[in-house]
Structure formats: C-alpha cells, structure tokens
mmCIF file of C-alpha atoms in Angstrom:
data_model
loop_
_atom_site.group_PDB
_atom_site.id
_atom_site.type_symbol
_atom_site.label_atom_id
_atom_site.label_comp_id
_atom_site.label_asym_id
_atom_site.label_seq_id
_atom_site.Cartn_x
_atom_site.Cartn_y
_atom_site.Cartn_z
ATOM 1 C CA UNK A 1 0.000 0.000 0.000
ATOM 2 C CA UNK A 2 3.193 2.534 0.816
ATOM 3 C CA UNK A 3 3.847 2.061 -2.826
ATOM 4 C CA UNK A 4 0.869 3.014 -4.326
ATOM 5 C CA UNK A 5 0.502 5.791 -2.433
ATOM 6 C CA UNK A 6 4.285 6.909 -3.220
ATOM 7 C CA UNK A 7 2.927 6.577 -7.137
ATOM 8 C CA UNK A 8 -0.158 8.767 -6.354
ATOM 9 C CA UNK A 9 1.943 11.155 -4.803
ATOM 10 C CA UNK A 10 4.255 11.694 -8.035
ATOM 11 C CA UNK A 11 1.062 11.862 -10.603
ATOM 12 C CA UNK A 12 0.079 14.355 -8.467
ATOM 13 C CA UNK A 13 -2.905 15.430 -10.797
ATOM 14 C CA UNK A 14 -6.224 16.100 -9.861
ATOM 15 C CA UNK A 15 -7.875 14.257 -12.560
ATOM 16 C CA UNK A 16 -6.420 11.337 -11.310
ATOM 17 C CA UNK A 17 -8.208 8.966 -8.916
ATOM 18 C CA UNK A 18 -7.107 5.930 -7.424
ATOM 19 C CA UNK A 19 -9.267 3.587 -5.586
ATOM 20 C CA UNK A 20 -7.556 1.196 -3.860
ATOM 21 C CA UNK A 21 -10.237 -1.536 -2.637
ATOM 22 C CA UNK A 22 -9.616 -4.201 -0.243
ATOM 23 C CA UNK A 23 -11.116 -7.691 -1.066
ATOM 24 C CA UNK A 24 -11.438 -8.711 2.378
ATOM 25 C CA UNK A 25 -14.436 -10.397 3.849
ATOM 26 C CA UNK A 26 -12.228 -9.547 7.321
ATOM 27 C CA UNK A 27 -13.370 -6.226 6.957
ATOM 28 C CA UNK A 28 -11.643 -3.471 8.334
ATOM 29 C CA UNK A 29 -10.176 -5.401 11.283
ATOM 30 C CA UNK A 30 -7.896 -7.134 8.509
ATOM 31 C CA UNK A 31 -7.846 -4.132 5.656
ATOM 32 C CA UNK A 32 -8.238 -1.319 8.004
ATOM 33 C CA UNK A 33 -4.314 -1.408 9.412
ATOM 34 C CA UNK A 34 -2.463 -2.129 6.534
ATOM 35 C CA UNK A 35 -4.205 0.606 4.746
ATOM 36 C CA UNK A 36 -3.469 2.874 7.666
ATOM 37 C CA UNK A 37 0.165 2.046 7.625
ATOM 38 C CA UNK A 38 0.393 3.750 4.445
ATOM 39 C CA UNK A 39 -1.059 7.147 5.226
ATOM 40 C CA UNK A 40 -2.921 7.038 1.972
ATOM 41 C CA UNK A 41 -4.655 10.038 0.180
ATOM 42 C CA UNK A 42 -6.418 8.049 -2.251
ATOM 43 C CA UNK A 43 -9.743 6.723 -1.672
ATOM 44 C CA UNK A 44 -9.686 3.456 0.407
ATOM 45 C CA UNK A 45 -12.459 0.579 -0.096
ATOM 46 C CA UNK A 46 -13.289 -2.409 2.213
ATOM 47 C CA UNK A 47 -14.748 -4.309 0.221
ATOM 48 C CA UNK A 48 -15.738 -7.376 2.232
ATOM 49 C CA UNK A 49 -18.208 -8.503 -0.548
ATOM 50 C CA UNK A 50 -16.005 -8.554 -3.197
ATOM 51 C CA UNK A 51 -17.983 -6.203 -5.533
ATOM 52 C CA UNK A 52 -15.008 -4.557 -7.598
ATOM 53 C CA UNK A 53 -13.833 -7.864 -8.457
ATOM 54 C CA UNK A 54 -17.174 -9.282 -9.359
ATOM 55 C CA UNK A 55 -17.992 -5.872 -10.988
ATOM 56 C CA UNK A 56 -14.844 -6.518 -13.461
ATOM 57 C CA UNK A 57 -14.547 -9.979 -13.511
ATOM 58 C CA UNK A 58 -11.290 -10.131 -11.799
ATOM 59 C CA UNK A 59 -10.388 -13.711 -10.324
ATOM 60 C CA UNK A 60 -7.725 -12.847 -7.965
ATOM 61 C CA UNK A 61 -5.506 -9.996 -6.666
ATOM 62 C CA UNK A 62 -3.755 -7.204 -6.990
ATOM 63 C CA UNK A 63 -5.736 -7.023 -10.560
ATOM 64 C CA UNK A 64 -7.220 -3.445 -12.273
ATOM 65 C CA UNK A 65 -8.377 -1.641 -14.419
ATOM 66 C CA UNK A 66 -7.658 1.468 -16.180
ATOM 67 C CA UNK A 67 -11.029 3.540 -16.975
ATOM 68 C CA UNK A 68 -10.561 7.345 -18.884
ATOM 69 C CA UNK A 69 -12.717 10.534 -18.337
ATOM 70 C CA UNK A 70 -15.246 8.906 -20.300
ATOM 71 C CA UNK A 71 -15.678 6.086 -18.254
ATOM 72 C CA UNK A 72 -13.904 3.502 -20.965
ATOM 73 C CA UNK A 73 -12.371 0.943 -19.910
ATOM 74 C CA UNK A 74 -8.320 1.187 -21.253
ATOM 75 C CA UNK A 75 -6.333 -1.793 -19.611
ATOM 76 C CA UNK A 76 -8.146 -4.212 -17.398
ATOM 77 C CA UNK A 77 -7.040 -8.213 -15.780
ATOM 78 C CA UNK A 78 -3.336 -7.241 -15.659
ATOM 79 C CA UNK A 79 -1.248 -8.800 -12.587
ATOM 80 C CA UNK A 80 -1.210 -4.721 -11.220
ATOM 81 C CA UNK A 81 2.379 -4.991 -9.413
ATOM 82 C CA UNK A 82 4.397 -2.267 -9.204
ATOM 83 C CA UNK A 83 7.341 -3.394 -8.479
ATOM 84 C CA UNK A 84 9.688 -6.760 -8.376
ATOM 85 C CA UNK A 85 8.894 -8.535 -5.073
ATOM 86 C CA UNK A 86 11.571 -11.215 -4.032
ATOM 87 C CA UNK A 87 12.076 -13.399 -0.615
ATOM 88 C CA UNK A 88 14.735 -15.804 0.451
ATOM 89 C CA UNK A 89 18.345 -16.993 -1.104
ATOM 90 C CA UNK A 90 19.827 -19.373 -3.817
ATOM 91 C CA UNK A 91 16.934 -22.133 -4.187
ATOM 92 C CA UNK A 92 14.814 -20.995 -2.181
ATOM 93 C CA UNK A 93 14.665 -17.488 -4.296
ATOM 94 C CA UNK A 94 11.221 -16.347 -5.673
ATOM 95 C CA UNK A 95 10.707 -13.425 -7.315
ATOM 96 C CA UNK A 96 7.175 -12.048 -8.934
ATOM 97 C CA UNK A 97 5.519 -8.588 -9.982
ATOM 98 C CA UNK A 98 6.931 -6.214 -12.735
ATOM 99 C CA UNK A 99 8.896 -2.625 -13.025
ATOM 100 C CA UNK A 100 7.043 -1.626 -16.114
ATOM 101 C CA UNK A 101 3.366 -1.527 -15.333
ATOM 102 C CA UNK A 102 4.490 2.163 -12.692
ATOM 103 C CA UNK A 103 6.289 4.064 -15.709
ATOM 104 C CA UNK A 104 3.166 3.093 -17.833
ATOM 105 C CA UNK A 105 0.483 4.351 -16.126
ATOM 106 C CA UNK A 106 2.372 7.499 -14.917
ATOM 107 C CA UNK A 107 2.463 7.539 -19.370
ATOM 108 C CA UNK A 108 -1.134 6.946 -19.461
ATOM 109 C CA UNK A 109 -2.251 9.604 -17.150
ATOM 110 C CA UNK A 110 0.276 12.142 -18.307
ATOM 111 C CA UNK A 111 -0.662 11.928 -22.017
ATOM 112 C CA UNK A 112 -4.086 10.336 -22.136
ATOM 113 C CA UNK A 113 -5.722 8.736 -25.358
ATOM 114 C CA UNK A 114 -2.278 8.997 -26.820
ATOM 115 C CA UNK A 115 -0.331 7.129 -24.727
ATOM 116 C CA UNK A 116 1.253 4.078 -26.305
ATOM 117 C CA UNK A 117 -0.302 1.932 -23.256
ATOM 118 C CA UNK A 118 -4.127 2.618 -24.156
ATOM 119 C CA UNK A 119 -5.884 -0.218 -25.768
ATOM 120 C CA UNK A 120 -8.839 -0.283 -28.146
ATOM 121 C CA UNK A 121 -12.277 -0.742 -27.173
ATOM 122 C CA UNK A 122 -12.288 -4.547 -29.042
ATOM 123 C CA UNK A 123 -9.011 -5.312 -27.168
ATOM 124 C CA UNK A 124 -10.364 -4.694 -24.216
ATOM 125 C CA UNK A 125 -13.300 -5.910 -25.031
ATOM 126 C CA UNK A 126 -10.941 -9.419 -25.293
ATOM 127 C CA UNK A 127 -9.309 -9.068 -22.417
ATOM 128 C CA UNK A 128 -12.472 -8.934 -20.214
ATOM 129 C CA UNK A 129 -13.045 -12.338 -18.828
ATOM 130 C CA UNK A 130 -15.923 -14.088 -19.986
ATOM 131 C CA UNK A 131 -17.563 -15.119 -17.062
ATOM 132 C CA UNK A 132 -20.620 -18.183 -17.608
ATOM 133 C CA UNK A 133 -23.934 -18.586 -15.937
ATOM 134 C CA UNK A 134 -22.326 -20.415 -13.176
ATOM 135 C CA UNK A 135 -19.643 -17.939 -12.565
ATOM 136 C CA UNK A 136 -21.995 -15.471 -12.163
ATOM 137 C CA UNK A 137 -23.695 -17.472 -9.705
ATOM 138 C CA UNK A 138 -20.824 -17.729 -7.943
ATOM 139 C CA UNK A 139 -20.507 -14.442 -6.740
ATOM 140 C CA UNK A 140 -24.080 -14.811 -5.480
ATOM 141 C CA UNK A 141 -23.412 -17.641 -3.490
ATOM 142 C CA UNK A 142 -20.062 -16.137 -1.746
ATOM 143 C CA UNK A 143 -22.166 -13.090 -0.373
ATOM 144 C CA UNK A 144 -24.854 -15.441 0.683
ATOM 145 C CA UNK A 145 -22.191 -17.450 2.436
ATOM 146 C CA UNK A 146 -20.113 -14.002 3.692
ATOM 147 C CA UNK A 147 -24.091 -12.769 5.058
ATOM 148 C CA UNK A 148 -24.073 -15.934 7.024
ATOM 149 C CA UNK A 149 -21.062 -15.656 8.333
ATOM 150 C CA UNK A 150 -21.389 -11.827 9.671
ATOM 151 C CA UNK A 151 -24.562 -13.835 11.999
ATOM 152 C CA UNK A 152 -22.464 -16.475 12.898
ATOM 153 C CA UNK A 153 -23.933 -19.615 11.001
ATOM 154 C CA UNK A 154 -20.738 -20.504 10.254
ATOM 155 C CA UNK A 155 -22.150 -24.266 8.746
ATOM 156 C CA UNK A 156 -23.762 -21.842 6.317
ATOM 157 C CA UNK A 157 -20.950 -19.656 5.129
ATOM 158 C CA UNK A 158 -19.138 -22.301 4.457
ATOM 159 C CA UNK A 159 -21.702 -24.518 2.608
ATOM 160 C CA UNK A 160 -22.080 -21.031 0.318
ATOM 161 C CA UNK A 161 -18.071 -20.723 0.061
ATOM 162 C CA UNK A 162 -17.456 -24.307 -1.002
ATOM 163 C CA UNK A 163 -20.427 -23.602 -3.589
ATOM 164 C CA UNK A 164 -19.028 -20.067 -4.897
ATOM 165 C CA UNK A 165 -15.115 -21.705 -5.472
ATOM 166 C CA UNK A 166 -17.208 -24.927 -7.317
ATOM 167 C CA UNK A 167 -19.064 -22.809 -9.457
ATOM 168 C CA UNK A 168 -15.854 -20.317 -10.319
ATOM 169 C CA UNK A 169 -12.890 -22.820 -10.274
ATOM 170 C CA UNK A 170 -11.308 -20.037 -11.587
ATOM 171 C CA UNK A 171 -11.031 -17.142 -8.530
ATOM 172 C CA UNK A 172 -8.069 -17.457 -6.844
ATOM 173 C CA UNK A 173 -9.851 -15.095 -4.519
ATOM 174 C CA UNK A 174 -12.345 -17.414 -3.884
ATOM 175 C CA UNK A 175 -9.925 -19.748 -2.500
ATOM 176 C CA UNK A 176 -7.963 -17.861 -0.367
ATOM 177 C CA UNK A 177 -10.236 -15.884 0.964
ATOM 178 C CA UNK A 178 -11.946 -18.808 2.615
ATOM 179 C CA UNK A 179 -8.420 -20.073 3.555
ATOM 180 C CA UNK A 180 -8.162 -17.218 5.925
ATOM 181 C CA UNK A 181 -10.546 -18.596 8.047
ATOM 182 C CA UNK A 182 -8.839 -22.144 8.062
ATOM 183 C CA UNK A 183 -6.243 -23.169 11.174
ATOM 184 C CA UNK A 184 -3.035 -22.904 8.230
ATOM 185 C CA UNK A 185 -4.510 -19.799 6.691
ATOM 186 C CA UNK A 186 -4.580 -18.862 2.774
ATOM 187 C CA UNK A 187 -0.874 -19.315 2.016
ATOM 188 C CA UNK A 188 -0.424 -23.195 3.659
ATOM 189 C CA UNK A 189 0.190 -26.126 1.920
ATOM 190 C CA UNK A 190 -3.623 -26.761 1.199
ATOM 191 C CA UNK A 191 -3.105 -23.464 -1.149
ATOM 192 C CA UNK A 192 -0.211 -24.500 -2.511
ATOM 193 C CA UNK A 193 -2.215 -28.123 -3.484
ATOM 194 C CA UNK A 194 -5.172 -26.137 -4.517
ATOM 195 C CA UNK A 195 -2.598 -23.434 -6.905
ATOM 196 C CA UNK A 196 -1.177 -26.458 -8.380
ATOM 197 C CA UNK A 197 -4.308 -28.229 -9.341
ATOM 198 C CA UNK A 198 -5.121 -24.728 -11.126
ATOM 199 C CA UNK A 199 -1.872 -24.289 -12.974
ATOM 200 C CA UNK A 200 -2.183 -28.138 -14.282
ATOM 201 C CA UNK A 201 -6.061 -27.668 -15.100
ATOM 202 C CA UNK A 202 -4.304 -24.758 -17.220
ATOM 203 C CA UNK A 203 -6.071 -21.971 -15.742
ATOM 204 C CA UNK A 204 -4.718 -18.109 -16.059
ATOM 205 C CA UNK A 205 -5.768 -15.504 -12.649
ATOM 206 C CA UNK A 206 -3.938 -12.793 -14.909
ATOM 207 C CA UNK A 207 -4.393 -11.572 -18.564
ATOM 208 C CA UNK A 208 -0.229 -11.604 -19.715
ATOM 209 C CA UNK A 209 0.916 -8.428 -18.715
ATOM 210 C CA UNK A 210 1.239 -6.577 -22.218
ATOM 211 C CA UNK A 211 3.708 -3.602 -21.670
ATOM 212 C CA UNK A 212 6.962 -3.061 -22.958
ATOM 213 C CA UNK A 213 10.247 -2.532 -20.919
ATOM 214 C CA UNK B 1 1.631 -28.859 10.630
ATOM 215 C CA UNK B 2 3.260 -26.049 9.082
ATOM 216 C CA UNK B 3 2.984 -22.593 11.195
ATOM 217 C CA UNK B 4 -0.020 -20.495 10.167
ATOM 218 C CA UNK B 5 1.389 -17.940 7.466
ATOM 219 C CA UNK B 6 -1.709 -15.265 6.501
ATOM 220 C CA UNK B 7 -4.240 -16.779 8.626
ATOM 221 C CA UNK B 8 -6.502 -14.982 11.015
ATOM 222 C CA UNK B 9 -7.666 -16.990 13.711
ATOM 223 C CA UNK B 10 -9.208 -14.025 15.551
ATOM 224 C CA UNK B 11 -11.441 -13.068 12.626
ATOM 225 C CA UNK B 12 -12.409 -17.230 11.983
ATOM 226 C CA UNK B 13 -16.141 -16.622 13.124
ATOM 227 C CA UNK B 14 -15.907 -12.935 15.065
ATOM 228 C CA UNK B 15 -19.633 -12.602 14.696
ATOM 229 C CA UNK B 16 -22.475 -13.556 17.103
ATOM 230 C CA UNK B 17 -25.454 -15.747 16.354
ATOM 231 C CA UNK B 18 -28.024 -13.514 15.765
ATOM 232 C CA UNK B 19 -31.006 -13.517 13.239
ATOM 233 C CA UNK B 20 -31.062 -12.199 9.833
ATOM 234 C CA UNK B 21 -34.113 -10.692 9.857
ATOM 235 C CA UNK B 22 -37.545 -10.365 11.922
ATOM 236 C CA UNK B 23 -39.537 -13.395 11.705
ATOM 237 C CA UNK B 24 -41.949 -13.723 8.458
ATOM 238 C CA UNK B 25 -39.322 -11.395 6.571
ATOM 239 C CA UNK B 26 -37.151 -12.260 3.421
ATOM 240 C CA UNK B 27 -33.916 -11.104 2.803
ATOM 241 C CA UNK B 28 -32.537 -10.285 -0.738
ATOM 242 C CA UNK B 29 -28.924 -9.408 -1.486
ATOM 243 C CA UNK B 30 -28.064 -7.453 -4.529
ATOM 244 C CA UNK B 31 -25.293 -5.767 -5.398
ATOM 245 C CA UNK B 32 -23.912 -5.193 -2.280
ATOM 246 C CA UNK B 33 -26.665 -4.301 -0.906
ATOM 247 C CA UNK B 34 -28.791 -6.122 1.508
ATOM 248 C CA UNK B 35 -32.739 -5.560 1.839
ATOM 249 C CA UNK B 36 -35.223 -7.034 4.515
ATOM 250 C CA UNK B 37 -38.830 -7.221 3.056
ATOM 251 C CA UNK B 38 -41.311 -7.509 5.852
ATOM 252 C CA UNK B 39 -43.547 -8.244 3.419
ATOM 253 C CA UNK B 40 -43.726 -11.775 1.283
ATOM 254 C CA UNK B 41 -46.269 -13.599 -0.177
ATOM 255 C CA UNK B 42 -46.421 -17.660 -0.387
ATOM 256 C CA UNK B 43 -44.760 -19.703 -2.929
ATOM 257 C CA UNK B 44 -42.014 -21.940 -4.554
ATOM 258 C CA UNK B 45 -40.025 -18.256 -6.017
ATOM 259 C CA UNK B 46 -39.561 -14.750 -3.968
ATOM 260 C CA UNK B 47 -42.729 -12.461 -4.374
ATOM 261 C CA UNK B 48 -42.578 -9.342 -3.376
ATOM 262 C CA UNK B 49 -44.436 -6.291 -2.813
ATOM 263 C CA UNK B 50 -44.142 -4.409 -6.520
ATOM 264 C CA UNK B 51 -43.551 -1.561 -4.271
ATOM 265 C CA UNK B 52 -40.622 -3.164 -3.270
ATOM 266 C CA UNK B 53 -39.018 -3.969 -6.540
ATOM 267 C CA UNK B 54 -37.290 -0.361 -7.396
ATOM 268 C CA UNK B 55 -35.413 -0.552 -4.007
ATOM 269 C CA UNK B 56 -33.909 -3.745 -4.405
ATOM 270 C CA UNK B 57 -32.614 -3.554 -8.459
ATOM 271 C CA UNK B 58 -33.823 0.433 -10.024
ATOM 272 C CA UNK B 59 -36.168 -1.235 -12.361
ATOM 273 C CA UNK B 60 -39.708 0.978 -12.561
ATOM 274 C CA UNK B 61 -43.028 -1.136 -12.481
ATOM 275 C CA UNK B 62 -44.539 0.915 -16.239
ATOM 276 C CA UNK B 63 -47.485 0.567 -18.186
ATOM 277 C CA UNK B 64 -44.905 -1.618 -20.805
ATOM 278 C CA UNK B 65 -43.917 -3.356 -18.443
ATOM 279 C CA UNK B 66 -40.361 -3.373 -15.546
ATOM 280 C CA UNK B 67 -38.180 -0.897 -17.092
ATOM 281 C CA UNK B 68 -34.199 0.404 -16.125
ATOM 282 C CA UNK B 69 -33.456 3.228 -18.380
ATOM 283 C CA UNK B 70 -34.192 2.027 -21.698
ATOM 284 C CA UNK B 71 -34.197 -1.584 -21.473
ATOM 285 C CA UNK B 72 -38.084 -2.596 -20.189
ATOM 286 C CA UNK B 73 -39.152 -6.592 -19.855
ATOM 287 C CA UNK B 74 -43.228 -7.125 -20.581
ATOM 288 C CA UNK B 75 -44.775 -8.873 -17.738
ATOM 289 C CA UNK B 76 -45.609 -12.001 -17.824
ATOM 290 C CA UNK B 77 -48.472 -14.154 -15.951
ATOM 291 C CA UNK B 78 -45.514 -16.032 -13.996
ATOM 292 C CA UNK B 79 -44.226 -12.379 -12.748
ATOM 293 C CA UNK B 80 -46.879 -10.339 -11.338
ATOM 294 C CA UNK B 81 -49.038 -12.630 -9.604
ATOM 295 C CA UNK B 82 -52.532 -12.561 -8.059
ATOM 296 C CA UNK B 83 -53.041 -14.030 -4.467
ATOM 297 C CA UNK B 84 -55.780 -13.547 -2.194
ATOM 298 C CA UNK B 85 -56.568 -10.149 -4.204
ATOM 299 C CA UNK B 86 -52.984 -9.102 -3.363
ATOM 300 C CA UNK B 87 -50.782 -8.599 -6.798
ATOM 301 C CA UNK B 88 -47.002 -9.981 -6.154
ATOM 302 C CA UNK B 89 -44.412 -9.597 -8.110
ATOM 303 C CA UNK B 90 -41.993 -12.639 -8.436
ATOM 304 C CA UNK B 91 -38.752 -11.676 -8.351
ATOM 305 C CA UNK B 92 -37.145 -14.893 -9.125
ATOM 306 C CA UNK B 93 -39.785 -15.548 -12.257
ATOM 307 C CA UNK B 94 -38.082 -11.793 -13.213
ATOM 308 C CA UNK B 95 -34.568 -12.849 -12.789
ATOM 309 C CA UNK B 96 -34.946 -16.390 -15.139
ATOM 310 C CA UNK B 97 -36.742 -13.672 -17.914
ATOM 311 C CA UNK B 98 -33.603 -11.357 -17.028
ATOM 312 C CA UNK B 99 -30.539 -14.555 -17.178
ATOM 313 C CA UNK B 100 -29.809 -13.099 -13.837
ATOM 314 C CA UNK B 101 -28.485 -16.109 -11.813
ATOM 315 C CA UNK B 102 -29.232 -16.446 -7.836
ATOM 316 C CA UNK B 103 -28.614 -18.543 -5.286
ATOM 317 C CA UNK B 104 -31.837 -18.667 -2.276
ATOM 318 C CA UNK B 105 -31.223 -20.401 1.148
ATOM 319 C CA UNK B 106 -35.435 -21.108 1.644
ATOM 320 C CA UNK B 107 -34.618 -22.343 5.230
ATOM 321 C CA UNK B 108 -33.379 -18.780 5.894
ATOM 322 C CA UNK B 109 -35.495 -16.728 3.759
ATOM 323 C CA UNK B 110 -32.258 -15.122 2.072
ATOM 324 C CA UNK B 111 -32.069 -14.470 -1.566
ATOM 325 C CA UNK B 112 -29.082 -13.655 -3.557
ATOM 326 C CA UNK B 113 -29.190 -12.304 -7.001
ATOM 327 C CA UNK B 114 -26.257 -12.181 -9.418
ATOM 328 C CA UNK B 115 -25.967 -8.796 -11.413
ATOM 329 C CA UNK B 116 -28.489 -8.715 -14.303
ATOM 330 C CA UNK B 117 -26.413 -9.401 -17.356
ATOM 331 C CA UNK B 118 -28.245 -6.783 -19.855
ATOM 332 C CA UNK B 119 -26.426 -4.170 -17.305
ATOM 333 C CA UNK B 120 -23.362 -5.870 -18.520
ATOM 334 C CA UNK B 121 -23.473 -5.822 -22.042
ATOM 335 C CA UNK B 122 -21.853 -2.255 -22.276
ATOM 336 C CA UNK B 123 -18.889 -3.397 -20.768
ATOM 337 C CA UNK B 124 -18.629 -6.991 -22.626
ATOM 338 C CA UNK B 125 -19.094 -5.919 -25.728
ATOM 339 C CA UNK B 126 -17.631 -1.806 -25.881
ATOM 340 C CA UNK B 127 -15.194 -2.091 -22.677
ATOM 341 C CA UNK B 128 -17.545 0.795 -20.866
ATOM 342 C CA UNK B 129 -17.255 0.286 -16.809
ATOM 343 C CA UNK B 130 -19.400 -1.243 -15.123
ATOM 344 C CA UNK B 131 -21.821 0.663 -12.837
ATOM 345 C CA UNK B 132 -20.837 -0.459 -9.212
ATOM 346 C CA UNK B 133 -21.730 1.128 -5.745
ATOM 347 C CA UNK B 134 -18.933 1.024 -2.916
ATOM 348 C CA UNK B 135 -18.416 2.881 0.414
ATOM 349 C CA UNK B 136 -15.098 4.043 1.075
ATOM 350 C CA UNK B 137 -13.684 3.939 4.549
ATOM 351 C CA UNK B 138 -14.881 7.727 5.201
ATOM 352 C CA UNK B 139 -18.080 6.644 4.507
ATOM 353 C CA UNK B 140 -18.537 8.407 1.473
ATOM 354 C CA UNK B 141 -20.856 6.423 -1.395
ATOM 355 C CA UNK B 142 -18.347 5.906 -4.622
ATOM 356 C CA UNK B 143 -20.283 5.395 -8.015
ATOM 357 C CA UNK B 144 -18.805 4.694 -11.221
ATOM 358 C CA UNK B 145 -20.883 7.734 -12.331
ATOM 359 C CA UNK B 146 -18.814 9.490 -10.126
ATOM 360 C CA UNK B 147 -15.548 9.051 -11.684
ATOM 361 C CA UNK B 148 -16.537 10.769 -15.214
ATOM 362 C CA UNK B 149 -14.498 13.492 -16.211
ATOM 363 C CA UNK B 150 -10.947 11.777 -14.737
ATOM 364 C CA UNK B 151 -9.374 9.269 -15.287
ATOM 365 C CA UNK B 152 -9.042 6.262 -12.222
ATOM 366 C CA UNK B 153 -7.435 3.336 -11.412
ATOM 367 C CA UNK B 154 -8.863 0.747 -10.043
ATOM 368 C CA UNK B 155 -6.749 -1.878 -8.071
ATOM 369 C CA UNK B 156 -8.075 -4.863 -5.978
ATOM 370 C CA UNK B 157 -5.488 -5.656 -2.856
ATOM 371 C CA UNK B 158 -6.394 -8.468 0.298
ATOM 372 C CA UNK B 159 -5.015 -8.337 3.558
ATOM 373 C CA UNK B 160 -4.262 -12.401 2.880
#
C-alpha cells in the first residue's frame, strides 16, 4: 500500500483517482491497518463482498483496471504490481511482480488517449473475462455465504463458500479468501495443493501483462 | 503442521449468532446491498411487494412493463401474480426472464441475485465500466458515475 501511495503522490494530478479496494471479507479489522500504515490520500475501499472484483470480472488480486474521463475501460485483468517482489536466497529465491506496469500508467495519465499503453475498445473488449452462468452465480453464493457468516452460522458460510469456489474454479480469490478462516490460513500447503491443481487444469488468474520494458 | 502464514484466527467466526431478519421477513442481497422485506407472499419463487421492486434492483413497475433506463421486460403471468386479491411480483420468475443467476437459502429466507447481465453488455461488448456502488472507509458512497471526467485506477489488494 506505501507504494501506491508513493505513485499517487508523483502523478500528483487532480484528474487522477485511485481507488484502492480491499477484497477482504475480514473487513476493516484485517484491511483497516495495513491501509493505515500507508497514510494514503487516495480513496480506500473495504470491500468485504467482493464487488469490484465481481464488478470486473477479476479472479484474484492485486488485478485493475484502467477507466478514462469517459468512463472507458483502457487496460483491465493485468497482474497490477508495481514493483519486483523477491524473498529468500539461492533455491529458495522467488521473485514475482513487474517494473514496467508504474512508468506506464504514470504515461497513461500524463498523455491520455495517446499514450502508447491505451488499448482499443475490441481489445479490451478481449481481455475482459468471460464469465458463464455459473460464474456469475458464484458471486451470489459467496455473499450469501459471507451474510451468514457476519450472523455467525458458520455451517452456512461455508456450505455457500465451497459452492461459490465450485461454481468459479477459476477465482483465486475465492480460495484464499476462505483459507483465511482455516487453522493454516490462505498461504499453507492446502493453497499450494489447490494453486497447483489450477496451474495443471491450465487456468490463467492474470491476462499476460502486455507492456513493454 | 506447518505454522499459520496469513491466517486470522481471531477473525475465523468474530460474529455472534443472531437472526437475519424479523420473523416472516425475506432477505434479498443485490449488489452489495442487503434488503429485509417484511412483506412476502407464499410460494415456490420470492414475491414481493411491486412496491418493493425499485429498491432492491432500479427497475420501474410501467405501463410496458419493468423498465431500467431504456431496457423494459413485458410482464408475464408467472411475474406479477394474483393471491388472495394481493398482486405480487416474483422476483425470481423476473430474474430467469432477465438470465440473472441467484442462489436462495429457503430455510433462511435469504435471496441472492447475481448482477443482471443486460447491465453488462456495455462493458462486454464496448469495454464501458461497469456501474458499481462502494463505500469508502470515510463513509462516502463511490459510483462509477462518479468518476466521469478523470481518469481512475482501479486496483483490488487483500489483507491475505
């Protein structure tokens, strides 16, 4: 969160607006802090229903979109890092996220509908995740399950849960967000299991980021 | 077992039993938002009071039928339905005219309705956002209407 609000600092333009929304059925017990770490500016969002991804079709975080003055969509589904995140040594070295997706939509907001990085209506238009039926009904069923669990029929909730991550195999968010609640939490081994059954069932949770260096 | 990494034990079930709603009310879910009816009538779907049906999803009961802006759906016999000279309207015979998915927990008298996909189509098919409704942590209402005029960024985050 620091970062982001380092980058809103520098665009420094007042026809800029970030919204930073947290997809956190914790609510701001779990958001709330982190957010406050960062002293933001920008406009904050708890959202423990998961509305701006299911709004967007997103399937699992950090994701975004890019949306002009005339409320057009210009980038959307892109893994939204802004920087190269690495932990441990030799091996054990991982390393994810990306330096160019910062410099491009400082571009973007600098020079508008002539920036190299904004895409056409049909590319976007391709890049927006077709969602079925049954992935639509899956967003239905998590709030059902997240209204259960805010009264404490926690049976419920998670009868809803296991219904909303069957119906969209493909949100990540799905998954992990009920992994909070589990004794090993949403990064344990059962993730890992779960992340490698999606890789091998060929599944995507980001478009290919599509920026130069 | 490995050491909890990004788990919150204190948040696992945080809440209290208490009830949904008042006895003899529904409960629909839409968009974020969450609407006790205290009025219901009797039946397999979810009829409610056509009073009640602008709250819960801005469509206008008109003499052509349920309209939101310019899109209108003609009633149907299955839709607005007589019962002891009361008129219903079934909002579940709606949502299968609309392709809106839901997914109803009759034990608990809680209804929740996907996003109707004709409010969709402008972003499918000509990449225009989506209309959504959020409160920020101020407390102040954020509409995609709201955002004409600059541009934004969007970005989803989680705490896990």
């Amino acid at each position: 969160m620091p970062v982001w609000q380092r980058i809103y600092e520098e665009i420094n333009d007042p026809n800029f607006v970030l919204i930073c929304a947290a997809e956190d059925t914790g609510g701001e017990a779990a958001a709330g802090p982190i957010f406050d770490a960062a002293n933001p500016t920008y406009i904050q969002v708890v959202d423990e229903n998961h509305l701006i991804s299911s709004a967007f079709n997103f399937v699992n975080v950090p994701s975004a979109a890019w949306i002009d003055e005339t409320g057009r969509i210009v980038r959307i589904d892109e893994g939204t890092y802004s920087m190269i995140h690495s932990f441990g040594e030799g091996e054990q070295a991982i390393s994810f996220g990306t330096d160019v997706y910062e410099p491009a939509l400082k571009d973007w907001v600098a020079k508008g509908a002539d920036s190299e990085h904004v895409q056409s209506p049909e590319t976007v238009a391709n890049n927006i995740r077709q969602h079925s039926s049954d992935q639509q009904k899956a967003d239905a069923a998590f709030r059902l399950g997240n209204l259960f669990r805010m009264h404490g029929q926690e049976a419920k909730a998670d009868e809803y849960w296991a219904m909303a991550r069957a119906l969209n195999p493909d949100s990540v968010n799905f998954i992990r967000q009920n992994l909070t609640l589990t004794e090993e939490g949403s990064a344990g081994e059962t993730f890992r299991e779960m992340m490698g059954e999606y890789i091998s069932a060929g599944r995507d949770y980001y478009r290919p980021l599509d920026i130069k260096a | 077992m490995a050491e909890a990494f990004m788990a919150y034990p204190e948040l696992r079930n945080p809440f209290d039993a208490k009830p949904i709603h008042p006895e003899g009310s529904a409960t629909v879910l839409y968009q974020g938002k969450s609407i006790t009816l205290s009025s219901v009538g009797q039946g397999d779907g979810l009829l409610i009071d056509p009073s009640d049906l602008t709250q819960i999803n801005g469509f206008v009961l008109k003499a052509q039928g349920a309209c939101f802006e310019d899109l209108c759906i003609p009633m149907t016999d299955d839709v607005l339905i007589e019962q002891d000279g009361k008129q219903w309207f079934s909002l579940t015979a709606f949502a299968a005219l609309l392709g809106q998915p839901f997914v109803a927990d009759h034990e608990a008298g809680v209804w929740s309705f996907a996003e109707i996909p004709a409010k969709r189509e402008n972003m499918m098919l000509n990449a225009q956002a989506p209309d959504f409704e959020v409160t920020d942590r101020k407390g102040s209402v954020i509409r995609m209407a709201d955002l004409k005029g600059k541009k934004a960024l969007i970005v989803t985050w989680s705490s896990w």
